[in-house]
XYZ file of C-alpha atoms in Angstrom:
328
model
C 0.000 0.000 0.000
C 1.759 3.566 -0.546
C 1.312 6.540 1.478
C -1.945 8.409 -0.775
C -3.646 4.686 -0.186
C -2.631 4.824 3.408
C -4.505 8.401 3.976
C -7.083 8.114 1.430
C -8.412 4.584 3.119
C -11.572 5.622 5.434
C -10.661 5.130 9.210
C -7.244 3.750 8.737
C -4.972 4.576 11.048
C -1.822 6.337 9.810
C 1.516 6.526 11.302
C 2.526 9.808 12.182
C 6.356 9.657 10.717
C 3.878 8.838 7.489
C 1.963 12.369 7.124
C 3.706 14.414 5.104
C 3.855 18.583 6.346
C 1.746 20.807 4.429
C 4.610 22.546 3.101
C 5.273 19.231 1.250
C 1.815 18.627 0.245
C 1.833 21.543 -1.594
C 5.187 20.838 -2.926
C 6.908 23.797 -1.133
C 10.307 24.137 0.887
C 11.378 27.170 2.355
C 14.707 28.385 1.188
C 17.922 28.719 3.417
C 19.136 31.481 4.011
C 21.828 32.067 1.604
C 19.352 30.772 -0.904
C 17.013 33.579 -0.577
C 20.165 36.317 -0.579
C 21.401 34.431 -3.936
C 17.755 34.866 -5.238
C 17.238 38.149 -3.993
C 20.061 39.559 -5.811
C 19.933 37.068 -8.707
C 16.364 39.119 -9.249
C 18.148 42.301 -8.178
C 20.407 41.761 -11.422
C 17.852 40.414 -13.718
C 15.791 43.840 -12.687
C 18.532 45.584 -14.284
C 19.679 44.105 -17.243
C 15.055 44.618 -18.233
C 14.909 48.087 -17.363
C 18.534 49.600 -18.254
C 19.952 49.960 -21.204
C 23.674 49.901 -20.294
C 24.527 48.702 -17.483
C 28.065 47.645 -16.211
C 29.430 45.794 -13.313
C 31.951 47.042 -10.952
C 35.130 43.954 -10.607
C 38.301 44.428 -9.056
C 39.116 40.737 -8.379
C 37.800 40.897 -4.720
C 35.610 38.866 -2.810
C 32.583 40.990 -3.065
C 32.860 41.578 -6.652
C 33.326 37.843 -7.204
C 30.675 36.788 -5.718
C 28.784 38.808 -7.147
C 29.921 38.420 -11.386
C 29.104 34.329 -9.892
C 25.503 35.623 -9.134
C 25.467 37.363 -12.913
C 26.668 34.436 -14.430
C 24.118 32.192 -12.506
C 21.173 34.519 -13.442
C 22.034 34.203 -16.909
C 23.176 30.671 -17.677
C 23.498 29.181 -20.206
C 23.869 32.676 -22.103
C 26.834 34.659 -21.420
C 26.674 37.725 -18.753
C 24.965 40.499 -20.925
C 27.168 43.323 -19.905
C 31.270 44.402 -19.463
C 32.761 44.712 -16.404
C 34.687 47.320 -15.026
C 37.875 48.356 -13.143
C 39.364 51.481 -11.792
C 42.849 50.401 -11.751
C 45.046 52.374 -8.756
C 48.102 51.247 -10.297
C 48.805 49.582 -7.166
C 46.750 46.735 -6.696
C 48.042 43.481 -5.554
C 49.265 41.718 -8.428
C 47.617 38.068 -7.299
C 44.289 39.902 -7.654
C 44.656 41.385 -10.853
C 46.418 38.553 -12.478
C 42.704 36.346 -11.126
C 40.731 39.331 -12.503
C 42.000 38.552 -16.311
C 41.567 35.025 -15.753
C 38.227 35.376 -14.549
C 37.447 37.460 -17.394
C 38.919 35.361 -20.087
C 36.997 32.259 -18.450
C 33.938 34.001 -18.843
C 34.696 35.747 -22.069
C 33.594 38.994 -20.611
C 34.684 42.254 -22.006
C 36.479 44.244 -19.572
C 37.420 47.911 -19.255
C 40.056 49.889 -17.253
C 39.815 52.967 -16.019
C 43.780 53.620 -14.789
C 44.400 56.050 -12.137
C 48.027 56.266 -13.509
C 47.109 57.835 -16.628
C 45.506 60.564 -14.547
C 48.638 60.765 -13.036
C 50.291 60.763 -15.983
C 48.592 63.561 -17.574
C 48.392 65.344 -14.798
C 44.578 65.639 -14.228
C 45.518 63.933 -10.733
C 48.231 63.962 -8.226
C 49.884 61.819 -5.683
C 48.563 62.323 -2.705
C 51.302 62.702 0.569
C 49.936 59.950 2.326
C 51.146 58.000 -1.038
C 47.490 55.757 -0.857
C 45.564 55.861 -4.216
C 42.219 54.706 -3.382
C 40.699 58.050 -2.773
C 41.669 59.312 -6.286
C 39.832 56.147 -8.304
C 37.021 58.498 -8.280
C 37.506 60.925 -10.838
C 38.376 58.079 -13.565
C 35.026 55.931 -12.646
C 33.114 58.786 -13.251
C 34.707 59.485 -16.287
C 34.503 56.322 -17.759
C 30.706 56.061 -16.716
C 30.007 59.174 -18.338
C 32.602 58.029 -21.454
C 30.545 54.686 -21.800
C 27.391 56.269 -21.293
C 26.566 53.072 -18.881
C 23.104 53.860 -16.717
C 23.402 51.765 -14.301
C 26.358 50.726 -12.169
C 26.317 47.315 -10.143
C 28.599 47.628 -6.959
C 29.563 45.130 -4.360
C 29.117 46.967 -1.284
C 27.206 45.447 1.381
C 25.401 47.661 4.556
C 27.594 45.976 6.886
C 31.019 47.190 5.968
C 31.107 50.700 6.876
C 28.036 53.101 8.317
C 28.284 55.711 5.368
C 27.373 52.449 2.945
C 24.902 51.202 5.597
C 22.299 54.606 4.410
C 22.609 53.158 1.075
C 19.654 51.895 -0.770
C 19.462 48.597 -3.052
C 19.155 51.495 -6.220
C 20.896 54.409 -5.693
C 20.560 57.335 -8.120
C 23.537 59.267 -8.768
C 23.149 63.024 -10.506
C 24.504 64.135 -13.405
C 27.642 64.860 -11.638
C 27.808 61.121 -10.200
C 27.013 62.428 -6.413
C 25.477 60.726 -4.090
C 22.729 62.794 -1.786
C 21.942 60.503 1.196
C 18.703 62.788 1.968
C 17.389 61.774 -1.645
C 16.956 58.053 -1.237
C 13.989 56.356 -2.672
C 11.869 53.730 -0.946
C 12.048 50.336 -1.554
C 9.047 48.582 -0.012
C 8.291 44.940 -1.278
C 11.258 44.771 -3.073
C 10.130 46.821 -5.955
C 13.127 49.028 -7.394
C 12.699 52.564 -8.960
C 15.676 52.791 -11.531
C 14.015 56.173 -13.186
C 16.746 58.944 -13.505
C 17.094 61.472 -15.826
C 19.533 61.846 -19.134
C 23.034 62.258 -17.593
C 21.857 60.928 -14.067
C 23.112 57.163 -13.643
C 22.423 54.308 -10.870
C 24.495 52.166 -8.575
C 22.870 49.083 -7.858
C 23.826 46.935 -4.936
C 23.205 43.462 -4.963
C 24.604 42.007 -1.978
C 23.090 44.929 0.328
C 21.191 42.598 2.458
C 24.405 40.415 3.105
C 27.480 40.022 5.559
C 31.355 38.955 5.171
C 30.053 35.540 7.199
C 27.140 35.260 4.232
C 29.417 35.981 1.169
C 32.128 33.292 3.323
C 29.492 31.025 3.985
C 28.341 31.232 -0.331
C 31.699 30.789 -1.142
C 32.001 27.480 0.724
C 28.723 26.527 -0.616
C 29.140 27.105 -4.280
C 32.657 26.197 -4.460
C 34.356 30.091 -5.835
C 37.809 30.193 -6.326
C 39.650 33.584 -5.333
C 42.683 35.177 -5.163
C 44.891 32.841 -2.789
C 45.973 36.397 -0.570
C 42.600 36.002 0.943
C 44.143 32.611 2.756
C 46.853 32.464 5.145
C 50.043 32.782 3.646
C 53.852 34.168 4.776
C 54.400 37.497 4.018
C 56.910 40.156 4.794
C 54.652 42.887 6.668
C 55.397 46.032 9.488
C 52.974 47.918 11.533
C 51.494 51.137 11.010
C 48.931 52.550 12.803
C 47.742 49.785 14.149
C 47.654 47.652 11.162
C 49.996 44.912 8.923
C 51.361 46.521 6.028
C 52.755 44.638 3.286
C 56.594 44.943 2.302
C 56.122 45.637 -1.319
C 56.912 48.364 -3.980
C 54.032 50.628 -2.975
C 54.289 50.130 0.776
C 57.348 50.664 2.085
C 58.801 51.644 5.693
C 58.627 55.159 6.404
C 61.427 55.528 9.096
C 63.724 53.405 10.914
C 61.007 52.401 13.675
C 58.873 50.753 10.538
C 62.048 49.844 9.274
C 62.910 47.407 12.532
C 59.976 46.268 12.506
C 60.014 43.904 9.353
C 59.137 40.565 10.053
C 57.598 37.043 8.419
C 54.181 36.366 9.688
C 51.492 34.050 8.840
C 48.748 36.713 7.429
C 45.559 36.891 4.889
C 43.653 39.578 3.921
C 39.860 40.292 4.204
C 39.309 42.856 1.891
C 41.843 43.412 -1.150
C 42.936 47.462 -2.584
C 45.478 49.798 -2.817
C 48.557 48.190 -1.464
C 49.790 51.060 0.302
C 46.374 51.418 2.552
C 45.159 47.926 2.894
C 46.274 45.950 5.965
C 46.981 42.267 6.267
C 45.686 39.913 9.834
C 47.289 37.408 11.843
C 45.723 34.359 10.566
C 46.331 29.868 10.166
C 43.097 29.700 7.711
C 44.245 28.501 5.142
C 40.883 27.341 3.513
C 37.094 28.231 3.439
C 36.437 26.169 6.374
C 38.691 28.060 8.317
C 37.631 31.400 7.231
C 34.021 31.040 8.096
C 35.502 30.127 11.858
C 37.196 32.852 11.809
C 35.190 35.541 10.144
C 32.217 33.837 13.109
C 34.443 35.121 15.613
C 35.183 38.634 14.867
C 33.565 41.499 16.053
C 35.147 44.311 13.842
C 34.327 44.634 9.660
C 36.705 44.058 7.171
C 37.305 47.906 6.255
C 37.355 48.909 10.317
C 40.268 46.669 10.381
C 42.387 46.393 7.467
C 41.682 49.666 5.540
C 43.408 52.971 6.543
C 42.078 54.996 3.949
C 38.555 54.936 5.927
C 40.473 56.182 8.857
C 41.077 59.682 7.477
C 38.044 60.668 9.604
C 35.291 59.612 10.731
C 33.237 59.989 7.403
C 35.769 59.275 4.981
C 33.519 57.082 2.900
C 30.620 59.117 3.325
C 32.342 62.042 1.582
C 33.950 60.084 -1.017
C 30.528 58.293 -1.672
C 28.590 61.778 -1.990
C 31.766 63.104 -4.688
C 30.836 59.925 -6.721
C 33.049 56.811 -5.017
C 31.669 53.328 -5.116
């Protein structure tokens, strides 16, 4: 006898490991929850791609923007990802991360621009700053190369977590004709329904991973099995402190005085977030794999950028100011 006989047979008894919930009846499960944060922004990027006409997506070869081109290619399979990608190249990124960004791209056959700080340098519409970090001048050549591309929508990997300034930000967020963020002009977003209206020069920045955490981008990168640059695992690396953080020996961070100088040493370090060189610190870590990571990233109380970045340390709302001149 099987299990419809079983319940459809007047007044016999039925087992109770037998009777099936009603969610199954009705042929439902409830998703996890990474499952609903990978559909969320799976229909987050879908939105996009039906109601802009060129859109672009922010990828530096970080963990974020991984994650996120994985969610692209996901909403889109079997057809190719439907729009470039774009980076604004310091000129002093690690080079593990950009030599995984062009592999990445040539797996995916994606076209990829560059916007390069150094030929603002170059040309002069920039200058070196004195602390020597570059992140704070990558806006200027995103907005350019927004406004050069004419893209109208922008997808970013910033999640509300990271940083307070980001945490205002909504899932859409219109930028004006001079790429400038206004955190008093934010539009609602109740029931998940997006308003991507702007006017001719004005341009959105779309973030799909709003809703989630490092431990839920960790935790999907365990789960669907994403390679990334191998800095983000414990590794040996020549490093000194500054300001309270582990700098990288390298050509773009070097000691300052003698004090820094001393205090060059091997230690077992990986990084949570990935930049400029010269402002983004390393931590004292043994993870060498996802596993580990997760553990880890469970235990901490402190975000990624509060720890490892010292450009957000200029004061205490670095971000927001660079977000409201146009930064990511």
């Amino acid at each position: 006898m099987t299990l419809t006989d079983t319940i459809d047979a007047p007044g016999t008894p039925v087992p109770d490991d037998a009777v099936p919930s009603a969610a199954l009846v009705a042929g439902e499960r409830r998703l996890t929850q990474l499952e609903a944060l990978e559909s969320e922004a799976i229909h987050i990027i879908r939105e996009v791609v039906a109601e802009f006409e060129r859109p672009v997506m922010l990828f530096s070869g970080g963990k974020d923007s991984v994650v996120m081109l994985h969610l692209a290619a996901k909403a889109f399979f079997p057809a190719p990802v439907p729009f470039p990608v774009l980076h604004v190249d310091t000129g002093h990124n690690f080079p593990e991360v950009l030599a995984f960004r062009d592999a990445t791209v040539d797996r995916l056959r994606l076209r990829l621009e560059v916007a390069s700080v150094q030929d603002y340098l170059d040309d002069g519409r920039l200058r070196e700053r004195a602390d020597g970090t570059r992140n704070p001048l990558q806006t200027q050549p995103l907005l350019d190369a927004i406004t050069g591309h004419r893209f109208d929508a922008v997808f970013g990997g910033g999640r509300r977590d990271e940083e307070k300034a980001r945490a205002k930000e909504r899932v859409f967020s219109l930028r004006d004709e001079f790429g400038q963020w206004d955190p008093r002009n934010q539009r609602p977003e109740l029931w998940n329904l997006y308003n991507g209206r702007h006017r001719p020069g004005e341009h959105v920045r779309v973030f799909p991973l709003s809703n989630w955490t490092e431990l839920d981008v960790w935790r999907y990168i365990a789960t669907e099995d994403i390679a990334l640059p191998e800095l983000y695992y414990a590794h040996e690396r020549d490093v000194f402190d500054r300001d309270g953080m582990l700098l990288a020996v390298g050509p773009y961070s070097q000691p300052r005085n003698d004090a820094e100088a001393a205090a060059v040493r091997t230690e077992t370090v990986r990084y949570r977030t990935v930049g400029d060189m010269s402002c983004t610190g390393a931590v004292e870590s043994d993870a060498r794999d996802v596993e580990a990571v997760i553990a880890e990233v469970a235990a901490t109380r402190i975000t990624e950028r509060g720890a490892t970045r010292a450009d957000d340390r200029i004061s205490e709302a670095a971000m927001e100011d660079r977000k409201k001149e146009g930064y990511f």
